[in-house]
Amino acid sequence: GLPGAVRLATTYPARALGLGDRGEIVEGKRADLVVLGEADRVVLTLSGGEVIHSNGTLGLMDMPRQTVA
C-alpha cells in the first residue's frame, strides 16, 4: 500500500545512506519536504523546516520565511 511505498522511497534510503536525521516526518528529524499539487507540480519545498520555494498556490508568498516546528 501507500505507507509501504512511502517508506521505500524515504525511510529506507535515508537509513541505507546513514542519514538518521531524515526519512520520516517525526519530531526531531530534519524537515526536508516537497509538496506536490495537480499534475505532480511542485507547490512547496521545505529544507530543514524552512520554506525555500513556494509557487504561491498555498498563500505563502507574502509570509516571511519561517522554520516549521
JSON list of C-alpha atoms in Angstrom, two decimals:
[
{"chain": "A", "resi": 1, "resn": "GLY", "atom": "CA", "xyz": [0.00, 0.00, 0.00]},
{"chain": "A", "resi": 2, "resn": "LEU", "atom": "CA", "xyz": [0.86, 3.68, 0.06]},
{"chain": "A", "resi": 3, "resn": "PRO", "atom": "CA", "xyz": [2.52, 3.70, 3.53]},
{"chain": "A", "resi": 4, "resn": "GLY", "atom": "CA", "xyz": [4.91, 0.95, 2.44]},
{"chain": "A", "resi": 5, "resn": "ALA", "atom": "CA", "xyz": [5.68, 2.75, -0.81]},
{"chain": "A", "resi": 6, "resn": "VAL", "atom": "CA", "xyz": [6.47, 5.95, 1.08]},
{"chain": "A", "resi": 7, "resn": "ARG", "atom": "CA", "xyz": [8.88, 4.08, 3.39]},
{"chain": "A", "resi": 8, "resn": "LEU", "atom": "CA", "xyz": [10.58, 2.51, 0.37]},
{"chain": "A", "resi": 9, "resn": "ALA", "atom": "CA", "xyz": [11.11, 5.96, -1.15]},
{"chain": "A", "resi": 10, "resn": "THR", "atom": "CA", "xyz": [12.08, 7.81, 2.04]},
{"chain": "A", "resi": 11, "resn": "THR", "atom": "CA", "xyz": [12.89, 5.98, 5.28]},
{"chain": "A", "resi": 12, "resn": "TYR", "atom": "CA", "xyz": [14.82, 3.03, 3.88]},
{"chain": "A", "resi": 13, "resn": "PRO", "atom": "CA", "xyz": [17.07, 5.04, 1.52]},
{"chain": "A", "resi": 14, "resn": "ALA", "atom": "CA", "xyz": [17.85, 7.52, 4.32]},
{"chain": "A", "resi": 15, "resn": "ARG", "atom": "CA", "xyz": [18.86, 4.66, 6.63]},
{"chain": "A", "resi": 16, "resn": "ALA", "atom": "CA", "xyz": [20.92, 3.00, 3.90]},
{"chain": "A", "resi": 17, "resn": "LEU", "atom": "CA", "xyz": [22.84, 6.25, 3.42]},
{"chain": "A", "resi": 18, "resn": "GLY", "atom": "CA", "xyz": [23.37, 6.72, 7.15]},
{"chain": "A", "resi": 19, "resn": "LEU", "atom": "CA", "xyz": [21.11, 9.78, 7.27]},
{"chain": "A", "resi": 20, "resn": "GLY", "atom": "CA", "xyz": [19.37, 9.04, 10.55]},
{"chain": "A", "resi": 21, "resn": "ASP", "atom": "CA", "xyz": [18.01, 12.60, 10.82]},
{"chain": "A", "resi": 22, "resn": "ARG", "atom": "CA", "xyz": [15.86, 12.20, 7.69]},
{"chain": "A", "resi": 23, "resn": "GLY", "atom": "CA", "xyz": [13.40, 9.91, 6.00]},
{"chain": "A", "resi": 24, "resn": "GLU", "atom": "CA", "xyz": [10.41, 10.31, 8.32]},
{"chain": "A", "resi": 25, "resn": "ILE", "atom": "CA", "xyz": [8.04, 13.11, 9.30]},
{"chain": "A", "resi": 26, "resn": "VAL", "atom": "CA", "xyz": [8.52, 12.99, 13.07]},
{"chain": "A", "resi": 27, "resn": "GLU", "atom": "CA", "xyz": [9.62, 15.41, 15.77]},
{"chain": "A", "resi": 28, "resn": "GLY", "atom": "CA", "xyz": [13.39, 15.77, 15.89]},
{"chain": "A", "resi": 29, "resn": "LYS", "atom": "CA", "xyz": [14.01, 14.80, 12.27]},
{"chain": "A", "resi": 30, "resn": "ARG", "atom": "CA", "xyz": [15.18, 17.21, 9.58]},
{"chain": "A", "resi": 31, "resn": "ALA", "atom": "CA", "xyz": [12.16, 18.61, 7.74]},
{"chain": "A", "resi": 32, "resn": "ASP", "atom": "CA", "xyz": [13.05, 18.25, 4.06]},
{"chain": "A", "resi": 33, "resn": "LEU", "atom": "CA", "xyz": [9.75, 18.01, 2.23]},
{"chain": "A", "resi": 34, "resn": "VAL", "atom": "CA", "xyz": [8.27, 18.58, -1.20]},
{"chain": "A", "resi": 35, "resn": "VAL", "atom": "CA", "xyz": [4.52, 19.18, -1.60]},
{"chain": "A", "resi": 36, "resn": "LEU", "atom": "CA", "xyz": [3.08, 18.25, -4.98]},
{"chain": "A", "resi": 37, "resn": "GLY", "atom": "CA", "xyz": [-0.09, 19.65, -6.48]},
{"chain": "A", "resi": 38, "resn": "GLU", "atom": "CA", "xyz": [-2.07, 18.90, -9.58]},
{"chain": "A", "resi": 39, "resn": "ALA", "atom": "CA", "xyz": [-0.18, 17.13, -12.36]},
{"chain": "A", "resi": 40, "resn": "ASP", "atom": "CA", "xyz": [2.63, 16.48, -9.83]},
{"chain": "A", "resi": 41, "resn": "ARG", "atom": "CA", "xyz": [3.80, 20.09, -9.97]},
{"chain": "A", "resi": 42, "resn": "VAL", "atom": "CA", "xyz": [5.94, 21.26, -7.05]},
{"chain": "A", "resi": 43, "resn": "VAL", "atom": "CA", "xyz": [3.86, 23.58, -4.85]},
{"chain": "A", "resi": 44, "resn": "LEU", "atom": "CA", "xyz": [6.11, 23.95, -1.81]},
{"chain": "A", "resi": 45, "resn": "THR", "atom": "CA", "xyz": [9.63, 22.93, -0.82]},
{"chain": "A", "resi": 46, "resn": "LEU", "atom": "CA", "xyz": [10.98, 22.84, 2.74]},
{"chain": "A", "resi": 47, "resn": "SER", "atom": "CA", "xyz": [14.63, 22.34, 3.61]},
{"chain": "A", "resi": 48, "resn": "GLY", "atom": "CA", "xyz": [15.50, 21.93, 7.26]},
{"chain": "A", "resi": 49, "resn": "GLY", "atom": "CA", "xyz": [11.97, 23.10, 8.06]},
{"chain": "A", "resi": 50, "resn": "GLU", "atom": "CA", "xyz": [12.41, 26.38, 6.19]},
{"chain": "A", "resi": 51, "resn": "VAL", "atom": "CA", "xyz": [10.25, 27.29, 3.20]},
{"chain": "A", "resi": 52, "resn": "ILE", "atom": "CA", "xyz": [12.71, 27.66, 0.33]},
{"chain": "A", "resi": 53, "resn": "HIS", "atom": "CA", "xyz": [10.22, 27.59, -2.54]},
{"chain": "A", "resi": 54, "resn": "SER", "atom": "CA", "xyz": [6.53, 28.29, -2.90]},
{"chain": "A", "resi": 55, "resn": "ASN", "atom": "CA", "xyz": [4.71, 28.84, -6.16]},
{"chain": "A", "resi": 56, "resn": "GLY", "atom": "CA", "xyz": [2.04, 30.84, -4.34]},
{"chain": "A", "resi": 57, "resn": "THR", "atom": "CA", "xyz": [-0.81, 28.37, -4.57]},
{"chain": "A", "resi": 58, "resn": "LEU", "atom": "CA", "xyz": [-0.76, 27.82, -0.80]},
{"chain": "A", "resi": 59, "resn": "GLY", "atom": "CA", "xyz": [-0.90, 31.54, 0.01]},
{"chain": "A", "resi": 60, "resn": "LEU", "atom": "CA", "xyz": [2.67, 31.59, 1.33]},
{"chain": "A", "resi": 61, "resn": "MET", "atom": "CA", "xyz": [4.24, 34.18, -0.96]},
{"chain": "A", "resi": 62, "resn": "ASP", "atom": "CA", "xyz": [3.53, 37.08, 1.42]},
{"chain": "A", "resi": 63, "resn": "MET", "atom": "CA", "xyz": [4.66, 35.22, 4.53]},
{"chain": "A", "resi": 64, "resn": "PRO", "atom": "CA", "xyz": [8.18, 35.72, 5.86]},
{"chain": "A", "resi": 65, "resn": "ARG", "atom": "CA", "xyz": [10.43, 32.67, 5.74]},
{"chain": "A", "resi": 66, "resn": "GLN", "atom": "CA", "xyz": [9.95, 30.65, 8.86]},
{"chain": "A", "resi": 67, "resn": "THR", "atom": "CA", "xyz": [11.04, 27.41, 10.43]},
{"chain": "A", "resi": 68, "resn": "VAL", "atom": "CA", "xyz": [8.41, 24.77, 10.85]},
{"chain": "A", "resi": 69, "resn": "ALA", "atom": "CA", "xyz": [8.45, 23.39, 14.40]}
]
